[in-house]
Structure formats: C-alpha cells, structure tokens
CSV table of C-alpha atoms and ligand atoms in Angstrom, one decimal:
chain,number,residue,atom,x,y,z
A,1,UNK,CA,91.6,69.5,135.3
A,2,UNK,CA,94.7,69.5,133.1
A,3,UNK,CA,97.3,66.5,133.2
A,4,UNK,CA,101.0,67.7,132.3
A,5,UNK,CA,102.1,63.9,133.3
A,6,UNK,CA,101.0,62.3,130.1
A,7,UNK,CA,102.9,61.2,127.0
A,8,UNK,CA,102.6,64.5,124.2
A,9,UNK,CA,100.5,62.8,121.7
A,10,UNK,CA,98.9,65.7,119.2
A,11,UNK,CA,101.1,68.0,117.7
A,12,UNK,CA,98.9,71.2,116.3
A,13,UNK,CA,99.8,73.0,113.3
A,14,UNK,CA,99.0,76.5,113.0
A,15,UNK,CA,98.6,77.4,109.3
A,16,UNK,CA,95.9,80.2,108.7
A,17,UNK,CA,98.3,83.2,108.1
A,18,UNK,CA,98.0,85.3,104.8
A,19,UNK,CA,101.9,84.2,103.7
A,20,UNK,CA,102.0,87.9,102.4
A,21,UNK,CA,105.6,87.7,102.0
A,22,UNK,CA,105.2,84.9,99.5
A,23,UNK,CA,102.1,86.5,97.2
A,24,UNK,CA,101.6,86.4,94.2
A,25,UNK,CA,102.3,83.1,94.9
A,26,UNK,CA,100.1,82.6,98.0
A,27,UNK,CA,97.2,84.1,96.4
A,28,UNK,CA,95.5,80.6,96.1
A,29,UNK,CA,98.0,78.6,97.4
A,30,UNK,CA,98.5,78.2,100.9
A,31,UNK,CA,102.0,79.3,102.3
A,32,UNK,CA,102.4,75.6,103.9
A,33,UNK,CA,101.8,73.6,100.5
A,34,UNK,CA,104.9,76.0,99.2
A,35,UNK,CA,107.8,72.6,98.2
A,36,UNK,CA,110.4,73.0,99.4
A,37,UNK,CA,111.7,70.3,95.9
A,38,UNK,CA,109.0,68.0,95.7
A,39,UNK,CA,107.8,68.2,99.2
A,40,UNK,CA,105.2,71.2,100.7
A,41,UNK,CA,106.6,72.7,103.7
A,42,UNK,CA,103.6,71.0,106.3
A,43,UNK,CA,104.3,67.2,105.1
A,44,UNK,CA,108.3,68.0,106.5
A,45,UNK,CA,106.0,69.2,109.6
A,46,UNK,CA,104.3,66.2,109.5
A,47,UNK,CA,107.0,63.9,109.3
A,48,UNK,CA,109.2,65.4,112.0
A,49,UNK,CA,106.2,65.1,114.3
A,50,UNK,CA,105.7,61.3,113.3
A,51,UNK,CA,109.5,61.3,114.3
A,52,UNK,CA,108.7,62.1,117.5
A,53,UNK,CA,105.8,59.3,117.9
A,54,UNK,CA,102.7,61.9,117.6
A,55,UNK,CA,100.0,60.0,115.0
A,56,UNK,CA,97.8,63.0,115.5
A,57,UNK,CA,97.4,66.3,113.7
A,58,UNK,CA,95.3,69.0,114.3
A,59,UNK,CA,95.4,71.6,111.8
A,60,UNK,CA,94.4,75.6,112.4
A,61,UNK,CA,93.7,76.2,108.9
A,62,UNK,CA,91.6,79.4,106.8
A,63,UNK,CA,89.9,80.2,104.3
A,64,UNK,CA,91.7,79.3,101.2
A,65,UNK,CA,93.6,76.5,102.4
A,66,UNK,CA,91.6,73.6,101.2
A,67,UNK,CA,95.0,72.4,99.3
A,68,UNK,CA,95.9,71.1,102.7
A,69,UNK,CA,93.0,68.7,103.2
A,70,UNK,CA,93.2,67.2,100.0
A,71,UNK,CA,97.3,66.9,100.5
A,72,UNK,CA,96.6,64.7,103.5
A,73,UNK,CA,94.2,62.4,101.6
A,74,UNK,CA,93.6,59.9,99.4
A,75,UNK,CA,93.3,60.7,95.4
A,76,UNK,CA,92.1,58.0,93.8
A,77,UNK,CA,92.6,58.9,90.7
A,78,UNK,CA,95.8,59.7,91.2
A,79,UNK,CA,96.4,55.9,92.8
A,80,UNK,CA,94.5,54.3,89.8
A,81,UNK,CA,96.4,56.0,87.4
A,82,UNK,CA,99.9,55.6,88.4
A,83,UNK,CA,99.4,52.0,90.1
A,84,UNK,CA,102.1,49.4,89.0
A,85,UNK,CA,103.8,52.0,86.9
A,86,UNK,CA,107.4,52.9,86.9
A,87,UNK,CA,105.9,56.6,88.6
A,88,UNK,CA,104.3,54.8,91.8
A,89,UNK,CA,107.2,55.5,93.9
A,90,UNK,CA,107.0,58.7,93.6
A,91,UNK,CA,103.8,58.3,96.5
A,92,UNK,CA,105.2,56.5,99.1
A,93,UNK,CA,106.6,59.2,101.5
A,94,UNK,CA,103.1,60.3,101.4
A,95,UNK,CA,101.1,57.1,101.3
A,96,UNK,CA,103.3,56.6,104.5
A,97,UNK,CA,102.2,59.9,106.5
A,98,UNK,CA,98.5,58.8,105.5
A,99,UNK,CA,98.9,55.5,106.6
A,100,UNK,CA,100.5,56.5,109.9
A,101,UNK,CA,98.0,58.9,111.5
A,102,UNK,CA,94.9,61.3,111.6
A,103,UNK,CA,94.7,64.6,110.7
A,104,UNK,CA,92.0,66.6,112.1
A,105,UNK,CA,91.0,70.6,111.2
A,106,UNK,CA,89.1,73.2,112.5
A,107,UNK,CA,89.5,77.1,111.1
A,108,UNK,CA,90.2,80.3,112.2
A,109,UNK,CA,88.1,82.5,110.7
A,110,UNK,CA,89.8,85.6,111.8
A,111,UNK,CA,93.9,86.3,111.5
A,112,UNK,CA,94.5,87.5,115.0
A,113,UNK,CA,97.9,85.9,115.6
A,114,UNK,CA,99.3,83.1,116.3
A,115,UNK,CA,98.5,82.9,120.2
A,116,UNK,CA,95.0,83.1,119.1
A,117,UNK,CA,95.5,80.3,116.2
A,118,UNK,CA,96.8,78.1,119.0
A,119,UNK,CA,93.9,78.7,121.3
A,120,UNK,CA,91.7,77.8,118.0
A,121,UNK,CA,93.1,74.7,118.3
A,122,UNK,CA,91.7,73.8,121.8
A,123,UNK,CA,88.5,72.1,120.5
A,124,UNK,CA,91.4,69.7,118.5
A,125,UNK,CA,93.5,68.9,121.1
A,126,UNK,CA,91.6,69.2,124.7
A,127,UNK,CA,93.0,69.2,128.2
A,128,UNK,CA,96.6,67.6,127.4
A,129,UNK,CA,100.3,68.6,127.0
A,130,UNK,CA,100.8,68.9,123.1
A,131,UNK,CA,103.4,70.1,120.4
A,132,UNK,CA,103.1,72.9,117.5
A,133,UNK,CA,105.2,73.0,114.8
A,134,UNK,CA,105.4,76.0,112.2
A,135,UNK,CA,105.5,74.4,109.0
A,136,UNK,CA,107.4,77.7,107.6
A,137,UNK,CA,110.0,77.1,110.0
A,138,UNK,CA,111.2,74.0,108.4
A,139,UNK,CA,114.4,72.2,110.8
A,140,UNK,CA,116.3,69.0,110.1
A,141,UNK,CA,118.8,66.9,112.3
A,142,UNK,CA,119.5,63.4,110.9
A,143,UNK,CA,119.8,61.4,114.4
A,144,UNK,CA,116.8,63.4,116.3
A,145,UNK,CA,114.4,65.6,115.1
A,146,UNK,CA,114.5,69.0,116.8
A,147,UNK,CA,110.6,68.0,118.4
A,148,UNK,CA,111.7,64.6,119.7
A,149,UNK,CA,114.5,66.3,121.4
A,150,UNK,CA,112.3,68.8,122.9
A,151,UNK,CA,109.7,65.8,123.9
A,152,UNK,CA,112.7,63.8,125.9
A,153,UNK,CA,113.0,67.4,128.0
A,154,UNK,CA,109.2,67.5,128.4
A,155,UNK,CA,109.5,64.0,129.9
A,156,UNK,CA,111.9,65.4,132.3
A,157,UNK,CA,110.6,68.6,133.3
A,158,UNK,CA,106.7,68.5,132.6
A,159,UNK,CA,106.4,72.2,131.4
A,160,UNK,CA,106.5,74.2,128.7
A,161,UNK,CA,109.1,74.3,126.3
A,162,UNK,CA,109.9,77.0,123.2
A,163,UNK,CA,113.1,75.7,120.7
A,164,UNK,CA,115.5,78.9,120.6
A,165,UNK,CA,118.4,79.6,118.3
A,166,UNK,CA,120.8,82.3,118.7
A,167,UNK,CA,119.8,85.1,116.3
A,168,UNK,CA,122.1,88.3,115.1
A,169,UNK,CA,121.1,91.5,117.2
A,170,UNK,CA,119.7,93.5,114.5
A,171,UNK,CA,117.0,90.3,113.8
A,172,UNK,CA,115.5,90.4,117.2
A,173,UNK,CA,112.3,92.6,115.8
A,174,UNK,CA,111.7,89.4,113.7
A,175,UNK,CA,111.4,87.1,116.7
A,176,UNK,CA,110.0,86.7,120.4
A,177,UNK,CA,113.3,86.8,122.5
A,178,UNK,CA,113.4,85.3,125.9
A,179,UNK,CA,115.9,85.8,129.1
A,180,UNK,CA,116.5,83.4,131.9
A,181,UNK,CA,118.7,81.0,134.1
A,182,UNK,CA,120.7,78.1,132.5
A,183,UNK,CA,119.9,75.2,134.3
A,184,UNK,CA,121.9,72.7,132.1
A,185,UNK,CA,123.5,72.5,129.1
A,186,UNK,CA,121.3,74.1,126.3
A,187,UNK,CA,118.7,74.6,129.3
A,188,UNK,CA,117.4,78.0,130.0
A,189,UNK,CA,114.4,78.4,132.9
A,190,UNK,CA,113.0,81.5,131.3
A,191,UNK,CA,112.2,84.7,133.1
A,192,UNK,CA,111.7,86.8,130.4
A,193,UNK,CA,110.5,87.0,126.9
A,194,UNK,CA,109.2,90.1,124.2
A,195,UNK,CA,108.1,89.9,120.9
A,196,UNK,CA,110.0,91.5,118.6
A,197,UNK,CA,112.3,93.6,120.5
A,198,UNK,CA,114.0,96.5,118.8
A,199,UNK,CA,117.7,95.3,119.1
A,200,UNK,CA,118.4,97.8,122.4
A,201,UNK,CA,115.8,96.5,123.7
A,202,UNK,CA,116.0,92.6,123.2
A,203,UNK,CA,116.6,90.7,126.4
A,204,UNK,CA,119.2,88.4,125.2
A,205,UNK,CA,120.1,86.9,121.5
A,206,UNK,CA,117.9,83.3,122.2
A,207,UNK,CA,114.9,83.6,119.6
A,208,UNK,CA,112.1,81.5,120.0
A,209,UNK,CA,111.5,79.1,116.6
A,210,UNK,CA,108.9,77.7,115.7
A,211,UNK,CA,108.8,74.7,118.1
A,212,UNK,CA,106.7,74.4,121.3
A,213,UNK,CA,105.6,71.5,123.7
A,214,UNK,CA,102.4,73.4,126.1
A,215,UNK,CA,100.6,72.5,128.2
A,216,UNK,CA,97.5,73.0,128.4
A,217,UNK,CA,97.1,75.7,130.9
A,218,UNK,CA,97.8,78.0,128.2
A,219,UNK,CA,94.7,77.7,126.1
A,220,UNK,CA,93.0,79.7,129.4
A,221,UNK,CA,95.7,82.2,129.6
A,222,UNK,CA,95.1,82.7,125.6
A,223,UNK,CA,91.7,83.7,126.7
A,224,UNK,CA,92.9,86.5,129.3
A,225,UNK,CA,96.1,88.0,127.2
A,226,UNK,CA,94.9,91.2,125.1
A,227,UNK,CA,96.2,91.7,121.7
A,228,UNK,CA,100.2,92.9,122.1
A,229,UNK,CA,102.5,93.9,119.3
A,230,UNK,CA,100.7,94.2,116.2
A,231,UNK,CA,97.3,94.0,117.3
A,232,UNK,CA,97.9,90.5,117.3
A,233,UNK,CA,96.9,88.0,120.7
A,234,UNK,CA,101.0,87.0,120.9
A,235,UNK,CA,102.3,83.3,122.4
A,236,UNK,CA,104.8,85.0,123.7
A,237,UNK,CA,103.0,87.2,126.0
A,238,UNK,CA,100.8,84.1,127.0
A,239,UNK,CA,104.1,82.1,127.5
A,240,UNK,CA,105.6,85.1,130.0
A,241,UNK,CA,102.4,84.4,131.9
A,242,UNK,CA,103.7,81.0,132.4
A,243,UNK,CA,107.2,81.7,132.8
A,244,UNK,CA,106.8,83.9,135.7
A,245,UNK,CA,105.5,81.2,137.5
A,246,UNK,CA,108.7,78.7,136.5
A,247,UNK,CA,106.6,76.9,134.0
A,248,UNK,CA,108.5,77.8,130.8
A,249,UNK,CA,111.9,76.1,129.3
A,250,UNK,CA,113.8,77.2,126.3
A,251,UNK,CA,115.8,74.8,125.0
A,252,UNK,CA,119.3,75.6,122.5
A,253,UNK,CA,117.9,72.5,119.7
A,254,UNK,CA,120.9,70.4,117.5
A,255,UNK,CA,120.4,70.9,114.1
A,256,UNK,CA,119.1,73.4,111.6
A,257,UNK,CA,116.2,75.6,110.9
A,258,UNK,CA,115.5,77.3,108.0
A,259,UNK,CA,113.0,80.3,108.7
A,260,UNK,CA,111.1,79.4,105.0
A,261,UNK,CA,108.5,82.1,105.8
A,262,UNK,CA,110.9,84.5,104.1
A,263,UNK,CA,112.2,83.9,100.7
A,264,UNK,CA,116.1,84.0,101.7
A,265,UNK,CA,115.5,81.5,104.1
A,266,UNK,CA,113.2,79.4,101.5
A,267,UNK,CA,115.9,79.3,98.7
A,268,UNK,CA,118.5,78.2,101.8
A,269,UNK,CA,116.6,75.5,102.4
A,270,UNK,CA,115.9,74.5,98.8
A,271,UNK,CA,119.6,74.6,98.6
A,272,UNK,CA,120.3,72.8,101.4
A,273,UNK,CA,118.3,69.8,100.4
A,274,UNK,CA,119.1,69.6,96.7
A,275,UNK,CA,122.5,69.2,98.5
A,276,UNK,CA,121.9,66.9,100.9
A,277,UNK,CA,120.0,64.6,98.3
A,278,UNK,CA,122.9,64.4,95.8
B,1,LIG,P1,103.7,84.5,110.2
B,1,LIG,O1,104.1,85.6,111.2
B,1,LIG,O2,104.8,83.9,109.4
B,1,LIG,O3,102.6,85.1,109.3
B,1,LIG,O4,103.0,83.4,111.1
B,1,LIG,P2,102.0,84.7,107.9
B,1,LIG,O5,100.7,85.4,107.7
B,1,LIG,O6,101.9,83.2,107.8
B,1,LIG,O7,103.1,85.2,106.9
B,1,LIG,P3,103.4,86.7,106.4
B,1,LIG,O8,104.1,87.4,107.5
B,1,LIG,O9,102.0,87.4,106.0
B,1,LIG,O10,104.2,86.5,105.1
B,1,LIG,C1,103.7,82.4,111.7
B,1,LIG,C2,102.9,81.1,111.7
B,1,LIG,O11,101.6,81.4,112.4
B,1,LIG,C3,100.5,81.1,111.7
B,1,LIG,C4,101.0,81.1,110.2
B,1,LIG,O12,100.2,80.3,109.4
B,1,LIG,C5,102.4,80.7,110.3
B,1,LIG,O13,102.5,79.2,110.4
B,1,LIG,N1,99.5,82.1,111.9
B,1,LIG,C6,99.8,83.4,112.1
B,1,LIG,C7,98.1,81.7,112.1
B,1,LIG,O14,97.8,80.5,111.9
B,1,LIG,N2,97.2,82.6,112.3
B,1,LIG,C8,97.5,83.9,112.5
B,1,LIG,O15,96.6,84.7,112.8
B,1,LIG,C9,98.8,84.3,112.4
C-alpha cells in the first residue's frame, strides 16, 4: 500500500551515468564530484535537499564512483591534520552535511537510463513519496530552493511533480518536454510529455529539469515501461503513465539552473558563483 499523504523525507540521487561528455576527465572521477570552485556538483545537491528538510540520501551510484562515499564521510586524517589550524574552516560546509543526515547507496550495475536508476533506488527509499535531484543540474534561488518550492506544491496537491524551465525550440531533443492545462500560476496539470522531441515535434517549450517529487506508484510502472528513446527505460515515459491519469504537475521553479552536464553550462555556473561570492 503506498501513502502519498506523508511528509517527503528521502530525496534520491541518481548518479551512475558514464559523464561521457566530461571524459578525459570522468575517466576515474565521477561526473558528480566535478567542483563546481571548491564544491563537487552532489554536495550543492545535498545541500539544497537539507534546504528542503530531507536528512536522508539515497544514492544510485556505479562502478567507479567510490569518490562519492568517501566525500560523504569522515577522513580522519584529514581532521587530525588540519584541527585548530588557520585551514579548519575550510571543512565546515561539509562537516555540516555529515553532521545533518544519512546517506545511504545501493548500485546500478547496468546504465539503462535514468527511469531505471530511479527504480534502483526502491530498495533505498520504499513505499513513500520522495524527491530526486540531478546533481549535474545544479539550481540556486537565495530565499527558497527550487526542491522546497516543489515540496510546499506536493503538500498541496499530493502527486507527482517535474521542475520545468522554458527551453529554446531547437534544445527540445536535449530534454523530455511536457504539455498540459495551467491550473495556477506556474502550474501545469500535464497531459503530455516526450523525451527529446525533434523541435517539430516537441509538445510545448516547458522542459523537464532535473527536479522531481514521486510518488511511489512509479517504482511499479518503472517495472512495466520498455526501454524508449535510446534504448534507455525513460522517466518520462513512466511519468506519461501517471499523467494520464491526472497524477503529474509541472511546475515553472524561481531561480536558476545551470544544466552542468554539458561544459557550457558547467563554465556558466562556475561563472556565476565566482560572481556571486565576490
Ligand atoms: P545524463 O543523460 O546526463 O547521462 O544523465 P550521463 O551518463 O551522466 O552523462 P553523458 O551524457 O554520458 O555525458 C542524467 C542523470 O541521470 C543519471 C546520471 O548520473 C545523471 O545524474 N543516470 C543516467 C543514471 O544514474 N543512470 C543511467 O543509466 C543514466
């Protein structure tokens, strides 16, 4: 039996894809330890999810990603040396997202898209609503993150939710791209949605992001969606399985996201922050 009418309290992190686009750098370093300055792309994940009250992580990870584990942990050399030094400071942000929840991991030991990297993540998260965040997808808002936004319109409307931005026309074959009814302001019921539409064929120009409160319906519809676009097991066609039945909600986020899995949208977001930290 699944519960929608509980508080989100896991947020899952899918983070076993090759980062092709980044290699040679990504040869032995995973795509989400890439910093974006000082700090790796997942730790901004982790943060904005603590934003949003979530103290647990559940991370789809690979092989090659051990980098993560030991991010997310205690070095104790590292403490010993630098403790009561002039240096120490430079720990606290992370001595903070230690300190302030668990971080759990199982692996998906075959690529086969990101709809299957979620449903990896059952065994982590079990029969409740939950968030994922896309670490390469790396969004800021100083007043509210972009997930506790989308968790205030869970509370409302206990269903599914995807973050959408409004994307040039000749980017949809980058995205999934939904189609629906606005219901309020920045509130789309969504009818429609297809992975990376060729630009005649893309229902609207909302792109999904990667942001996404589900519930947990979906790990079972996972199971019964064949491979789409790609040869890949898609969210999005998953999510259309729950949209045509009213339960999916795209939501028009305030503030920015930077798509860091590419390297123009990495250097923007390098340059953004060096900026915003002057
Ligand atoms: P991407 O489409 O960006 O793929 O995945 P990628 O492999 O990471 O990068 P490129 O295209 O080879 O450069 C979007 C998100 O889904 C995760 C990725 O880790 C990334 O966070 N993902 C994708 C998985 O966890 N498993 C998959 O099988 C596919």
């Amino acid at each position: 039996m699944s519960n929608n009418n509980i508080k989100i309290r896991k947020c899952l992190f899918p983070a076993a894809g090759y980062g092709t686009r980044f290699l040679p750098a990504t040869k032995a370093i995973p795509k989400e330890m890439l910093p974006v300055l000082t700090k790796p792309l997942l730790q901004y994940g982790v943060e904005e999810a603590i934003s949003a009250n979530i103290e647990t992580m559940a991370i789809v990870t690979g092989r090659g990603k051990r980098a993560i584990e030991d991010h997310f942990d205690i070095s104790y050399e590292l403490e010993h040396q630098i403790k009561d030094t002039s240096k120490e400071h430079y720990l606290t942000e992370i001595r903070n997202v230690i300190n302030n929840c668990t971080f759990s991991y199982t692996r998906q030991i075959e690529m086969k898209g990101l709809g299957h990297a979620i449903a990896c993540g059952e065994t982590l998260i079990g029969q409740e609503p939950f968030a994922v965040i896309l670490a390469d997808d790396l969004c800021d808002n100083d007043s509210d993150s972009v997930l506790s936004q989308m968790i205030k319109l869970y509370e409302k409307y206990q269903c599914s939710i995807v973050a959408v931005e409004e994307i040039p026309a000749e980017d949809s074959n980058k995205y999934g791209v939904i189609a629906g009814d606005v219901i309020e302001d920045n509130v789309i019921r969504v009818n429609d949605m297809v992975e990376k539409p060729e630009p005649q064929d893309a229902p609207s120009n909302l792109a999904i992001i990667g942001r996404y409160i589900l519930t947990p319906d979906i790990f079972d519809i996972i199971k019964d969606t064949k491979a789409g676009r790609g040869g890949e097991i898609q969210i999005t066609d998953a999510l259309l399985t729950q949209a045509k039945k009213g339960g999916v909600i795209a939501y028009k986020f305030k503030g920015k996201r930077f798509d860091c899995g590419s390297v123009d949208g990495f250097v923007q977001a390098t340059n953004y922050f060096y900026n915003k930290q002057k």
